mmCIF file of C-alpha atoms and ligand atoms in Angstrom:
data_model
loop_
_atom_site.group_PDB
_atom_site.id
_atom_site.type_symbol
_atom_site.label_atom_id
_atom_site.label_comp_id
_atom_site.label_asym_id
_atom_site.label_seq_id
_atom_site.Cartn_x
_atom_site.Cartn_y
_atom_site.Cartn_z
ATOM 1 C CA UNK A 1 -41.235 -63.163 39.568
ATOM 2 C CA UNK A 2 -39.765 -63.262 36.457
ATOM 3 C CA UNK A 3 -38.120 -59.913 34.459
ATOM 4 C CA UNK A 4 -40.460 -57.650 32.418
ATOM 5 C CA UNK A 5 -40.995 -58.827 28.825
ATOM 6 C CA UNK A 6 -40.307 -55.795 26.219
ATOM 7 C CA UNK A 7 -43.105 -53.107 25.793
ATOM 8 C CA UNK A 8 -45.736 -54.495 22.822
ATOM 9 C CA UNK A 9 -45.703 -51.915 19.807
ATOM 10 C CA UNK A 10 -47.813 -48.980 20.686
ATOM 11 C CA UNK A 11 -51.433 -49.560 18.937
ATOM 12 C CA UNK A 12 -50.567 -45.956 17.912
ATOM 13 C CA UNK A 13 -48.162 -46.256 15.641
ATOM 14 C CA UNK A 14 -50.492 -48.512 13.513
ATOM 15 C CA UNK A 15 -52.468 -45.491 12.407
ATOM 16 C CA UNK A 16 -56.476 -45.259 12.880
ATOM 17 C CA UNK A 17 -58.531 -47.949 10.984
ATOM 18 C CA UNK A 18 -59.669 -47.894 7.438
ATOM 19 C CA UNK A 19 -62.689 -47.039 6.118
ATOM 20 C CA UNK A 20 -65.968 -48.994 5.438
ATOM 21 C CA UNK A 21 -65.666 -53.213 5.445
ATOM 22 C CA UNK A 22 -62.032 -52.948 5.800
ATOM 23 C CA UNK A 23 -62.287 -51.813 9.418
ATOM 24 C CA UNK A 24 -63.533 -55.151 10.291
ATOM 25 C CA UNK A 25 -62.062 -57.206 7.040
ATOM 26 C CA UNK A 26 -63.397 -60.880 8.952
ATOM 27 C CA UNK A 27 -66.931 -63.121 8.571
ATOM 28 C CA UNK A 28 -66.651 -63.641 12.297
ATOM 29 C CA UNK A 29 -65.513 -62.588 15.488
ATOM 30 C CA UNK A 30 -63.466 -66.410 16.468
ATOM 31 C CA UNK A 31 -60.286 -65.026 18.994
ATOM 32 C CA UNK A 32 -58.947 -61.562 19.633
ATOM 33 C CA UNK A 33 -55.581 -63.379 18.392
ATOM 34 C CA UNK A 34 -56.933 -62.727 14.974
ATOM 35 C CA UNK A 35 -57.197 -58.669 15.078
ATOM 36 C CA UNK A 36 -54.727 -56.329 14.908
ATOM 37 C CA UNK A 37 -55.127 -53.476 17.129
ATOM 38 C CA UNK A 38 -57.075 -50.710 14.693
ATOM 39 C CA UNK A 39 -59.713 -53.291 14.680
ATOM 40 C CA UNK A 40 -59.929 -54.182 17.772
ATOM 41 C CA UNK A 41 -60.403 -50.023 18.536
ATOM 42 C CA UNK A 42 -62.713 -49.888 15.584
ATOM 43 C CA UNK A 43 -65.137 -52.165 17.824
ATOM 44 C CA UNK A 44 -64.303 -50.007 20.416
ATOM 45 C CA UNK A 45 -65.003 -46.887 19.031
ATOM 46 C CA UNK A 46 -68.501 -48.366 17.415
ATOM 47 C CA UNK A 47 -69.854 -49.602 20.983
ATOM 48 C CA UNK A 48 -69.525 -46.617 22.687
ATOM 49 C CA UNK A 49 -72.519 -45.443 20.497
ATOM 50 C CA UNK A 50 -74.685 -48.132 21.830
ATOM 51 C CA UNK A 51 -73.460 -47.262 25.501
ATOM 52 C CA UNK A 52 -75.780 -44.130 25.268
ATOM 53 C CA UNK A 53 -78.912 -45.576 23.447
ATOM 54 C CA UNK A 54 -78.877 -48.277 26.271
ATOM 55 C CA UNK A 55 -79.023 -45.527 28.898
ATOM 56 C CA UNK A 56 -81.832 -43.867 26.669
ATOM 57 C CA UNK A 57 -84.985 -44.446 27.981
ATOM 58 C CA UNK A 58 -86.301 -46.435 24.624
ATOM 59 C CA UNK A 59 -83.620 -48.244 23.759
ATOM 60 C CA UNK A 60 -83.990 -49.521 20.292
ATOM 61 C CA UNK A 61 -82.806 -49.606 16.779
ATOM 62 C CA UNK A 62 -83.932 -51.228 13.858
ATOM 63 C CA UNK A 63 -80.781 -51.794 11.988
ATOM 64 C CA UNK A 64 -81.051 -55.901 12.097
ATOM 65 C CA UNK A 65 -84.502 -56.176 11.709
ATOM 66 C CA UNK A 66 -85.916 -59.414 9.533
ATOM 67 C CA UNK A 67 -82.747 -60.861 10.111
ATOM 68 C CA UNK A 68 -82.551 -63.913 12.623
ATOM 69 C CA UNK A 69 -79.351 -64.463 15.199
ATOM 70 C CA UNK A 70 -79.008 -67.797 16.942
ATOM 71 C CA UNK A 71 -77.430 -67.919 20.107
ATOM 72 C CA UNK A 72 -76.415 -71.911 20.580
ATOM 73 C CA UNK A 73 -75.126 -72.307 24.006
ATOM 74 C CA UNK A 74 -73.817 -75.531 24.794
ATOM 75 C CA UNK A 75 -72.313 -75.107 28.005
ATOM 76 C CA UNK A 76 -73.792 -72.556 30.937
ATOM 77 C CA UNK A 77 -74.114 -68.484 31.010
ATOM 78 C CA UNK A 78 -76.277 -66.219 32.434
ATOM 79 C CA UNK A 79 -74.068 -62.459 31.426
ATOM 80 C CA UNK A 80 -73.079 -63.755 28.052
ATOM 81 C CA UNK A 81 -76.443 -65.144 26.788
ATOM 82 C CA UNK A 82 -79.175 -62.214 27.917
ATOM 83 C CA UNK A 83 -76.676 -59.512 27.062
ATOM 84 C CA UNK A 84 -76.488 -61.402 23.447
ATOM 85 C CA UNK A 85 -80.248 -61.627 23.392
ATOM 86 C CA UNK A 86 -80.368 -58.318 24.408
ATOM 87 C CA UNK A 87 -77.948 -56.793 22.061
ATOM 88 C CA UNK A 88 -79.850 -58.400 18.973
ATOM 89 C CA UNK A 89 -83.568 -57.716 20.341
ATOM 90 C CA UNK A 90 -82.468 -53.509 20.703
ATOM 91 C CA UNK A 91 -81.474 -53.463 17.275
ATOM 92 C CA UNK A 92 -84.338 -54.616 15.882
ATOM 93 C CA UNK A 93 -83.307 -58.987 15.340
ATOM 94 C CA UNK A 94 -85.230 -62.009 15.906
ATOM 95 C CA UNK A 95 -83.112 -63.924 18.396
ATOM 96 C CA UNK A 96 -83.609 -67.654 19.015
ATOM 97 C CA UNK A 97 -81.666 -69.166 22.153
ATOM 98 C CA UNK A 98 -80.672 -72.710 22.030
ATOM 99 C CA UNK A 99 -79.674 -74.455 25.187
ATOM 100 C CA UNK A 100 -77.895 -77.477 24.482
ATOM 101 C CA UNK A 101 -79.661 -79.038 27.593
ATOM 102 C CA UNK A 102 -82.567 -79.678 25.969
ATOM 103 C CA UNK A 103 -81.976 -79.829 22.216
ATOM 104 C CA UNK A 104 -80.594 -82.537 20.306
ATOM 105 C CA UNK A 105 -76.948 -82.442 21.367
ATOM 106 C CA UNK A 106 -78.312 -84.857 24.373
ATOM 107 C CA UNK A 107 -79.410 -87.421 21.529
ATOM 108 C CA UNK A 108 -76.035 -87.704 20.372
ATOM 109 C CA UNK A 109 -75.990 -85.665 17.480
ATOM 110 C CA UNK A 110 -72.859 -84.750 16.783
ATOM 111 C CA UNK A 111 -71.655 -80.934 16.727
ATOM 112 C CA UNK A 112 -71.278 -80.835 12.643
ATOM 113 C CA UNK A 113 -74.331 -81.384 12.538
ATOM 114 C CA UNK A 114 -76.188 -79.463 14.435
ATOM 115 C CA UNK A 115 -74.170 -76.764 12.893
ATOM 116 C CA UNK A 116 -75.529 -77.795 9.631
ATOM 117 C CA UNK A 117 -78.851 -77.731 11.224
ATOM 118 C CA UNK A 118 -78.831 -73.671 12.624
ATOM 119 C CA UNK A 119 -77.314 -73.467 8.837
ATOM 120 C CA UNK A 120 -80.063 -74.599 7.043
ATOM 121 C CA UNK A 121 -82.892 -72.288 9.025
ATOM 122 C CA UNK A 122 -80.930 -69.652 7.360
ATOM 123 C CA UNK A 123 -79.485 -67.741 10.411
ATOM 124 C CA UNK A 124 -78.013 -64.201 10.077
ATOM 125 C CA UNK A 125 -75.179 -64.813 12.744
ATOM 126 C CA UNK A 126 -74.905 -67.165 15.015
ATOM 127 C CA UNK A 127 -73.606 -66.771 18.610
ATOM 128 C CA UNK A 128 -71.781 -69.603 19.871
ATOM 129 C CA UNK A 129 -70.703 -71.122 23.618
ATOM 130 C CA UNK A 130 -68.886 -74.472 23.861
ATOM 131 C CA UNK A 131 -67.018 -76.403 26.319
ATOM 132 C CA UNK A 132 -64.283 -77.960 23.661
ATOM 133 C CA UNK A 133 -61.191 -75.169 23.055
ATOM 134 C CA UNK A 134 -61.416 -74.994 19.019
ATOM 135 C CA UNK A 135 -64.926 -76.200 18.739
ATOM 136 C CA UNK A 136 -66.637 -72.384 17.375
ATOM 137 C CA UNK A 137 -64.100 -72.471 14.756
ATOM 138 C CA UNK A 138 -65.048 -76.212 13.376
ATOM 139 C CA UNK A 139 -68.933 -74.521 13.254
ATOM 140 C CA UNK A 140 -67.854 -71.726 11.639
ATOM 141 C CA UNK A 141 -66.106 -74.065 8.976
ATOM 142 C CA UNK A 142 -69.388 -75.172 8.107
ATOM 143 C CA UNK A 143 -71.854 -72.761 8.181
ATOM 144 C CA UNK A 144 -72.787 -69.886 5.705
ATOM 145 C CA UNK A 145 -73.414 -66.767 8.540
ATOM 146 C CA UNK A 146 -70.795 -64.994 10.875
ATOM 147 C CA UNK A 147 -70.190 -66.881 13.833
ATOM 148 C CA UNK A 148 -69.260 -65.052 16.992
ATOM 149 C CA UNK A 149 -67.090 -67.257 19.772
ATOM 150 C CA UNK A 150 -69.516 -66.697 23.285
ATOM 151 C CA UNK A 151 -66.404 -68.702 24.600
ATOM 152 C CA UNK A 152 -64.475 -71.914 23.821
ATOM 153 C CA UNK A 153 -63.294 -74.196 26.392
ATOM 154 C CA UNK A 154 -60.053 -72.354 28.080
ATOM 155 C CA UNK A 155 -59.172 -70.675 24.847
ATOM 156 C CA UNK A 156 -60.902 -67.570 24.163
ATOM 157 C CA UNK A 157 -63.838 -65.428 24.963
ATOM 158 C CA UNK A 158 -63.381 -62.340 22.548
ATOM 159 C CA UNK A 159 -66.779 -60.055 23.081
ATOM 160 C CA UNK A 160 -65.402 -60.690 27.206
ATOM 161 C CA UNK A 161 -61.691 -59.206 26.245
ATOM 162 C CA UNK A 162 -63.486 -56.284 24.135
ATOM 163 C CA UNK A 163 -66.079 -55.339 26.849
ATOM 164 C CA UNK A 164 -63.320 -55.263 29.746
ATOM 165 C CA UNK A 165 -61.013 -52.947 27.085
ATOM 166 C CA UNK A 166 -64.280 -50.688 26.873
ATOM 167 C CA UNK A 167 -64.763 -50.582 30.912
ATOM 168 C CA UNK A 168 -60.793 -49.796 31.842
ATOM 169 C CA UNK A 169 -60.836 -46.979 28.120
ATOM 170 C CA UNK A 170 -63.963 -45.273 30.023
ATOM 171 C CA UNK A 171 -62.845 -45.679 33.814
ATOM 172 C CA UNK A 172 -58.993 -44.599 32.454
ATOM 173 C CA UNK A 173 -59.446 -43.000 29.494
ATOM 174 C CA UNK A 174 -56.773 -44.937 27.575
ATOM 175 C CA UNK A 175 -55.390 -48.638 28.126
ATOM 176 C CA UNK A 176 -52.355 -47.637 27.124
ATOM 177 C CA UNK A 177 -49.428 -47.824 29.613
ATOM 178 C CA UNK A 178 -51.889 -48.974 32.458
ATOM 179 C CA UNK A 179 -50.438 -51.467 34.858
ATOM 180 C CA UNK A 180 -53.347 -53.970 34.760
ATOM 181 C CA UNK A 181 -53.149 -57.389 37.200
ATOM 182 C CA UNK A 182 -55.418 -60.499 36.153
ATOM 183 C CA UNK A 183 -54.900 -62.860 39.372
ATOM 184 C CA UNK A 184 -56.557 -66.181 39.358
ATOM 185 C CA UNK A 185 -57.000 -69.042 37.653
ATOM 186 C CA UNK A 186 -54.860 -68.368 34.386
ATOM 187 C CA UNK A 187 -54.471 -71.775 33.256
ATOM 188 C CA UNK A 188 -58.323 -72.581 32.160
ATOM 189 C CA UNK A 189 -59.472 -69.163 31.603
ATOM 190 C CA UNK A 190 -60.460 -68.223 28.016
ATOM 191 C CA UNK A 191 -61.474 -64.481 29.932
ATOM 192 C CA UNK A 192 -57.585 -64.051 30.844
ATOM 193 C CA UNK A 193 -56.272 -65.404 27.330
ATOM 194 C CA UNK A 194 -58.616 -62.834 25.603
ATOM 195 C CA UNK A 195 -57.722 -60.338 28.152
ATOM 196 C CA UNK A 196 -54.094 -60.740 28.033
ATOM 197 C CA UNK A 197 -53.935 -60.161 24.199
ATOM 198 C CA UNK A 198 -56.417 -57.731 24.278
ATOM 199 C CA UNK A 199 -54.901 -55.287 26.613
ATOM 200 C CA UNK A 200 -51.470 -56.033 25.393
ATOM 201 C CA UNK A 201 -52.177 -55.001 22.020
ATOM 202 C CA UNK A 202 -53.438 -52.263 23.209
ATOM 203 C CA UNK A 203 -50.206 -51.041 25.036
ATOM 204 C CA UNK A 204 -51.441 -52.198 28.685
ATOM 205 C CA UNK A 205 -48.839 -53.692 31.005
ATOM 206 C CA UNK A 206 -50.210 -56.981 31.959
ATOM 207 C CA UNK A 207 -49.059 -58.727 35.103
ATOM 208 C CA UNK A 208 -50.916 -62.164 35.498
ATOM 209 C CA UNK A 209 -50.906 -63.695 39.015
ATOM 210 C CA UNK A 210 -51.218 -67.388 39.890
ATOM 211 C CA UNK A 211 -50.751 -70.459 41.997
ATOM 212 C CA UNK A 212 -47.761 -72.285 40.395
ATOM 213 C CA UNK A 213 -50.502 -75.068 39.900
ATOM 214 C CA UNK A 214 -52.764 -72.610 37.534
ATOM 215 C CA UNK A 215 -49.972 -70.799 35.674
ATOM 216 C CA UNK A 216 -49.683 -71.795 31.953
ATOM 217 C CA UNK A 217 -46.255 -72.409 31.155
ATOM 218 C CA UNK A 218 -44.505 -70.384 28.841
ATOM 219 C CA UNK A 219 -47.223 -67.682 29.614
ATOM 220 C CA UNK A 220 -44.336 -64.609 29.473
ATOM 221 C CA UNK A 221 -44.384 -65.508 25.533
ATOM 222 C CA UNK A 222 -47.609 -63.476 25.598
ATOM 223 C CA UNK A 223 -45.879 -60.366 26.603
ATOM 224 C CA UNK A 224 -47.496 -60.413 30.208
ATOM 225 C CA UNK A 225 -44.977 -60.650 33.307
ATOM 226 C CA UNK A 226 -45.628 -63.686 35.685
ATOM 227 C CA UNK A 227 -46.324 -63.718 39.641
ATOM 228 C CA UNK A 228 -47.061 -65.674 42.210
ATOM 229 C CA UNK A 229 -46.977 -63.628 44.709
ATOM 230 C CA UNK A 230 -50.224 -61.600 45.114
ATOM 231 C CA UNK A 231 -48.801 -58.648 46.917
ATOM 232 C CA UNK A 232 -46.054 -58.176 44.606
ATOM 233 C CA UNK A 233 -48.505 -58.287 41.222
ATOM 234 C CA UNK A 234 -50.297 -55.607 42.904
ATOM 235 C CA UNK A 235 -47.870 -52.775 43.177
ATOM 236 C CA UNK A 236 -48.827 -49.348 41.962
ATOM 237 C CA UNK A 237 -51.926 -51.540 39.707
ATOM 238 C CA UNK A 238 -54.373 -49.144 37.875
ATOM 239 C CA UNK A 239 -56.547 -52.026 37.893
ATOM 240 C CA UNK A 240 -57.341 -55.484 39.383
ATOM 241 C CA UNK A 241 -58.982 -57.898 37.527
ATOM 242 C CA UNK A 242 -60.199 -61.133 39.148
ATOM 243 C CA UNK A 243 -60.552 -64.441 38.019
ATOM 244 C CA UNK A 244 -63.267 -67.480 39.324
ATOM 245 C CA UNK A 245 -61.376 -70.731 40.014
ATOM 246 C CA UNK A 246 -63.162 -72.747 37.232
ATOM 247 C CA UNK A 247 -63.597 -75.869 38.899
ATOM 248 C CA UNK A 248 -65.788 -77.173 35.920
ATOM 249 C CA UNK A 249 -62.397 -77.460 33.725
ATOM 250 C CA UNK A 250 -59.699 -79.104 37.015
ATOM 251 C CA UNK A 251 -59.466 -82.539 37.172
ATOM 252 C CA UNK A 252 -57.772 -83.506 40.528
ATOM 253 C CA UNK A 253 -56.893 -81.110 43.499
ATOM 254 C CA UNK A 254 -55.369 -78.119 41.886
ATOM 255 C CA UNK A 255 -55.478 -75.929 45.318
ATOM 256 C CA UNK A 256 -55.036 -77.177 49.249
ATOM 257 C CA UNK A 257 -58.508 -75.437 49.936
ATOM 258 C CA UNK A 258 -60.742 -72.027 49.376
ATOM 259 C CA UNK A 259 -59.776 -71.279 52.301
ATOM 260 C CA UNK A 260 -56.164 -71.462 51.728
ATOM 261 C CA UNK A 261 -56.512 -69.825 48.360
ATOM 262 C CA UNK A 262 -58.496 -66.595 49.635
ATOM 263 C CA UNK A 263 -55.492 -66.213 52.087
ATOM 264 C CA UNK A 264 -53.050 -65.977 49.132
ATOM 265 C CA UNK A 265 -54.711 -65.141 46.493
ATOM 266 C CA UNK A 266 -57.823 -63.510 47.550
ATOM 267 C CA UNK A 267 -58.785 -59.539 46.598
ATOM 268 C CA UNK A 268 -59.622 -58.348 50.292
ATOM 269 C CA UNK A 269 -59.012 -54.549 50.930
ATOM 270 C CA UNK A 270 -56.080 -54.967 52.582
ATOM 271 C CA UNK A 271 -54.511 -55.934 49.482
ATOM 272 C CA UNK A 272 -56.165 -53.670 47.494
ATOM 273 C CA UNK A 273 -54.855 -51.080 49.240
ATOM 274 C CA UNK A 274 -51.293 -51.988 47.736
ATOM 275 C CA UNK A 275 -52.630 -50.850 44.515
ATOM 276 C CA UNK A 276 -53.176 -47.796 43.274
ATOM 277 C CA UNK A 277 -55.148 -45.334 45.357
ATOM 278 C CA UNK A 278 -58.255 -45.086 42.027
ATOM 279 C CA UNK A 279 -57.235 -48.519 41.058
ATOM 280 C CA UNK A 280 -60.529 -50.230 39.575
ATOM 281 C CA UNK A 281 -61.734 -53.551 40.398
ATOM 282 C CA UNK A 282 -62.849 -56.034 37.924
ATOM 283 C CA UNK A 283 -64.163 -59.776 37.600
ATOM 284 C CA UNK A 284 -65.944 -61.138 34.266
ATOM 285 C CA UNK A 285 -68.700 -62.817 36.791
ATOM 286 C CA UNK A 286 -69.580 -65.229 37.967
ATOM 287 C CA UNK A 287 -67.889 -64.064 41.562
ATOM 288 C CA UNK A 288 -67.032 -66.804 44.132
ATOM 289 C CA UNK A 289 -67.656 -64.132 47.032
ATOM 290 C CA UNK A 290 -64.966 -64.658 49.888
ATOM 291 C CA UNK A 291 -62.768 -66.862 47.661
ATOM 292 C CA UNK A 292 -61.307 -64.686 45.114
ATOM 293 C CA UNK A 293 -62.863 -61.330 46.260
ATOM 294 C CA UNK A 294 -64.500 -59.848 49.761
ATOM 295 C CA UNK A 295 -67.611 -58.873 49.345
ATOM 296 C CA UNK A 296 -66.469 -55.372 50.596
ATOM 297 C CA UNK A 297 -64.382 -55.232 48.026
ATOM 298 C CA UNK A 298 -66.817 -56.625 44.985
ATOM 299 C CA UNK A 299 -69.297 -53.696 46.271
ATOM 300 C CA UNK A 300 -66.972 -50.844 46.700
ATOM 301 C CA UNK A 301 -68.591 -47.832 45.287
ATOM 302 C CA UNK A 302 -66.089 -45.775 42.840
ATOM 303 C CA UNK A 303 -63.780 -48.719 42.275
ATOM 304 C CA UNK A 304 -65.551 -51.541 41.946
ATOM 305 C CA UNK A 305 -66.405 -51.895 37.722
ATOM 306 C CA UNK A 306 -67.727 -55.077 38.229
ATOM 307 C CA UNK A 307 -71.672 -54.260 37.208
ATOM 308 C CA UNK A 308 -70.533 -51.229 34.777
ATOM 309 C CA UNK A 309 -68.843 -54.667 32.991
ATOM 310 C CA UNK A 310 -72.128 -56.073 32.297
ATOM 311 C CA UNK A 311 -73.255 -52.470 31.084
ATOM 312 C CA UNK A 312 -70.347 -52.692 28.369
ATOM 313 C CA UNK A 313 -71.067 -56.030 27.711
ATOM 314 C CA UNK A 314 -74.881 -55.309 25.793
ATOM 315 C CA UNK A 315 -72.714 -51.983 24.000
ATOM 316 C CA UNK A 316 -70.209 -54.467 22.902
ATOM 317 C CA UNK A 317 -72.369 -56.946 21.812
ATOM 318 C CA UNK A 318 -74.699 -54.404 19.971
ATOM 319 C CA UNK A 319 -71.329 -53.353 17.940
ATOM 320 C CA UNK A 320 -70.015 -56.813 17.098
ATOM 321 C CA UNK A 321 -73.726 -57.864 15.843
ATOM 322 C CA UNK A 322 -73.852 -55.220 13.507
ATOM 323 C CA UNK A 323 -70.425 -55.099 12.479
ATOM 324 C CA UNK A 324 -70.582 -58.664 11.333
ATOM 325 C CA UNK A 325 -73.486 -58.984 9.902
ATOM 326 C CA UNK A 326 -73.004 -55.596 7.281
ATOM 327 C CA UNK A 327 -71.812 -57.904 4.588
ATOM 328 C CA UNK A 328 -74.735 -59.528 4.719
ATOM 329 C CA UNK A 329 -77.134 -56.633 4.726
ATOM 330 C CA UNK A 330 -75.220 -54.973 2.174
ATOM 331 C CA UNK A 331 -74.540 -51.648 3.947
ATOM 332 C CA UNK A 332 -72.583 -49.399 1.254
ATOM 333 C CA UNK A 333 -68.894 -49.729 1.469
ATOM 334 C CA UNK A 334 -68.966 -52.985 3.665
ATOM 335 C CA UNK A 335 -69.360 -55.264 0.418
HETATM 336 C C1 NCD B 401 -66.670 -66.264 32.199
HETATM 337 C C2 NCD B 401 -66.738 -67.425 31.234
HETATM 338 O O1 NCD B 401 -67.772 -68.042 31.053
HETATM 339 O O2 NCD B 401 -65.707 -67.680 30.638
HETATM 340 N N1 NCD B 401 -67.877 -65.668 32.472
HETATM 341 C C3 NCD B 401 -68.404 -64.765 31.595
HETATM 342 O O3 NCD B 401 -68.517 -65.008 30.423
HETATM 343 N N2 NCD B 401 -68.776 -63.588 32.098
HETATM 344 C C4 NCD B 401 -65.849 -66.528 33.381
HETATM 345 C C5 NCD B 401 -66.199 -67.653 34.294
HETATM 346 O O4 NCD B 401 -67.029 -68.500 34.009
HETATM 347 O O5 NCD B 401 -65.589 -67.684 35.379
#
């Protein structure tokens, strides 16, 4: 264990956000590295308005309608992709999915320009998932619309940092000063690196927990303190967040087995019970059942967050969607 890194700045002391288009002063939504906290609360604040329409029987707006969102997915999702779709379809867009499978990326064609493609059929925003760390920021290089990261290799996944920030602000009611663990597989994660500077901007205490085998190096630069032992990381934690080994990303043997792994580094309610007594439980999805968490502890009524993550996910999504694409529409005072 290594010694606790300063406190970040309190988000606080940055004052509330300003008004109209410099709330949100970007073209896209690339890495939560790029926003300062008032802007990352500003996306906060505007989801939790489309946390109650989607719990309103109709659940529609037409805010976005005539205007076309692409979401161009070249590597799997199930969470990411329908809660996009379904974030553009209640407020009133036409939304096209694109799964690389089966479109011309198989040909060959190269990602530039199948960027210039979406770009030329005149999208609105475009929603982007890609195996290659870097790869959302080349498209948005080239293209004309916002462009929203859906994920990039193991580098970020913003929308994922801002909906777990709006599920722990709800459970908690602040993120400030919370003890929050992320145990898993650090190293390829894009979910943890979005996390991690999400919640640390936000005045969380992050502790990150990991096999010396998936711990990025240097990670305490991030403001985070490092563990690698489980029990310890878990101490007085007002929240648990779990991680999916993401086997698509090793190359070679980067644990001795599952088994092995669930015995160290697996969420089982023994462990959790080293927490916090109303310590919530969180994973991004998808869950590896009885390697990272217990099923008993995945389906725990009251502290498991896991499917009210997926709730925040749509209310996120909604927000970011419209947020980005006000320029466009020309909403007064956005510009
Ligand atoms: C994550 C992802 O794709 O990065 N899933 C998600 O978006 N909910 C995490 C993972 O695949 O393990």
């Amino acid at each position: 264990m290594q010694a606790s890194p300063p406190s970040p700045p309190s988000p606080l002391a940055a004052g509330r956000y300003p008004e109209g288009g410099l709330a949100f002063p970007h073209r896209d939504l690339l890495a939560i590295a790029d926003l300062p906290p008032w802007e990352i609360l500003y996306l906060l604040d505007e989801a939790e308005q489309w946390v109650e329409l989607n719990r309103q029987k109709v659940k529609r707006d037409e805010r976005l309608a005539g205007l076309t969102i692409i979401n161009a997915f070249f590597e799997n999702s199930t969470r990411t992709l329908l809660s996009f779709e379904i974030a553009g379809k209640r407020l009133g867009a036409d939304v096209v999915n694109m799964h690389a499978a089966q479109s011309s990326v198989k040909k060959g064609e190269t990602l530039i320009d199948t960027a210039l493609t979406l770009n030329a059929m005149r999208a609105d925003a475009i929603v982007i998932r890609h195996a290659s760390s870097g790869a959302v920021r080349l498209i948005a290089d080239k293209v004309d619309c916002p462009v929203l990261n859906a994920g990039d290799g193991s580098h970020e996944h913003p929308t994922q940092g801002l909906l777990d920030a709006l599920t722990i602000r709800t459970a908690k009611g602040r993120v400030e000063g919370l003890k929050i663990v992320i145990c898993g597989d650090v190293l390829h994660s894009r979910v943890a690196r979005s996390n991690i500077l999400c919640l640390t901007t936000l005045g969380a205490q992050v502790r990150v927990c990991a096999p010396p085998a998936l711990m990025p190096a240097g990670i305490e630069a991030m403001s985070v303190t490092a563990f690698h032992d489980f029990d310890a990381a878990l101490d007085g934690a007002d929240v648990v967040m779990m991680l999916r080994l993401q086997a698509e990303r090793m190359q070679g043997q980067f644990i001795p087995s599952p088994r092995e792994y669930r015995h160290l580094y697996g969420l089982t309610l023994d462990r959790l019970a080293r927490a916090a007594p109303d310590a919530l439980v969180m994973h991004p999805g998808p869950m590896n059942r009885g390697v990272e968490i217990d099923s008993h502890v995945a389906d725990l009524a009251g502290r498991s967050w896991i499917t009210r993550q997926v709730e925040m996910g749509v209310a996120i999504r909604m927000a970011c969607l419209d947020v980005l694409t006000r320029r466009g529409r020309g909403v007064e005072g956005w510009t």
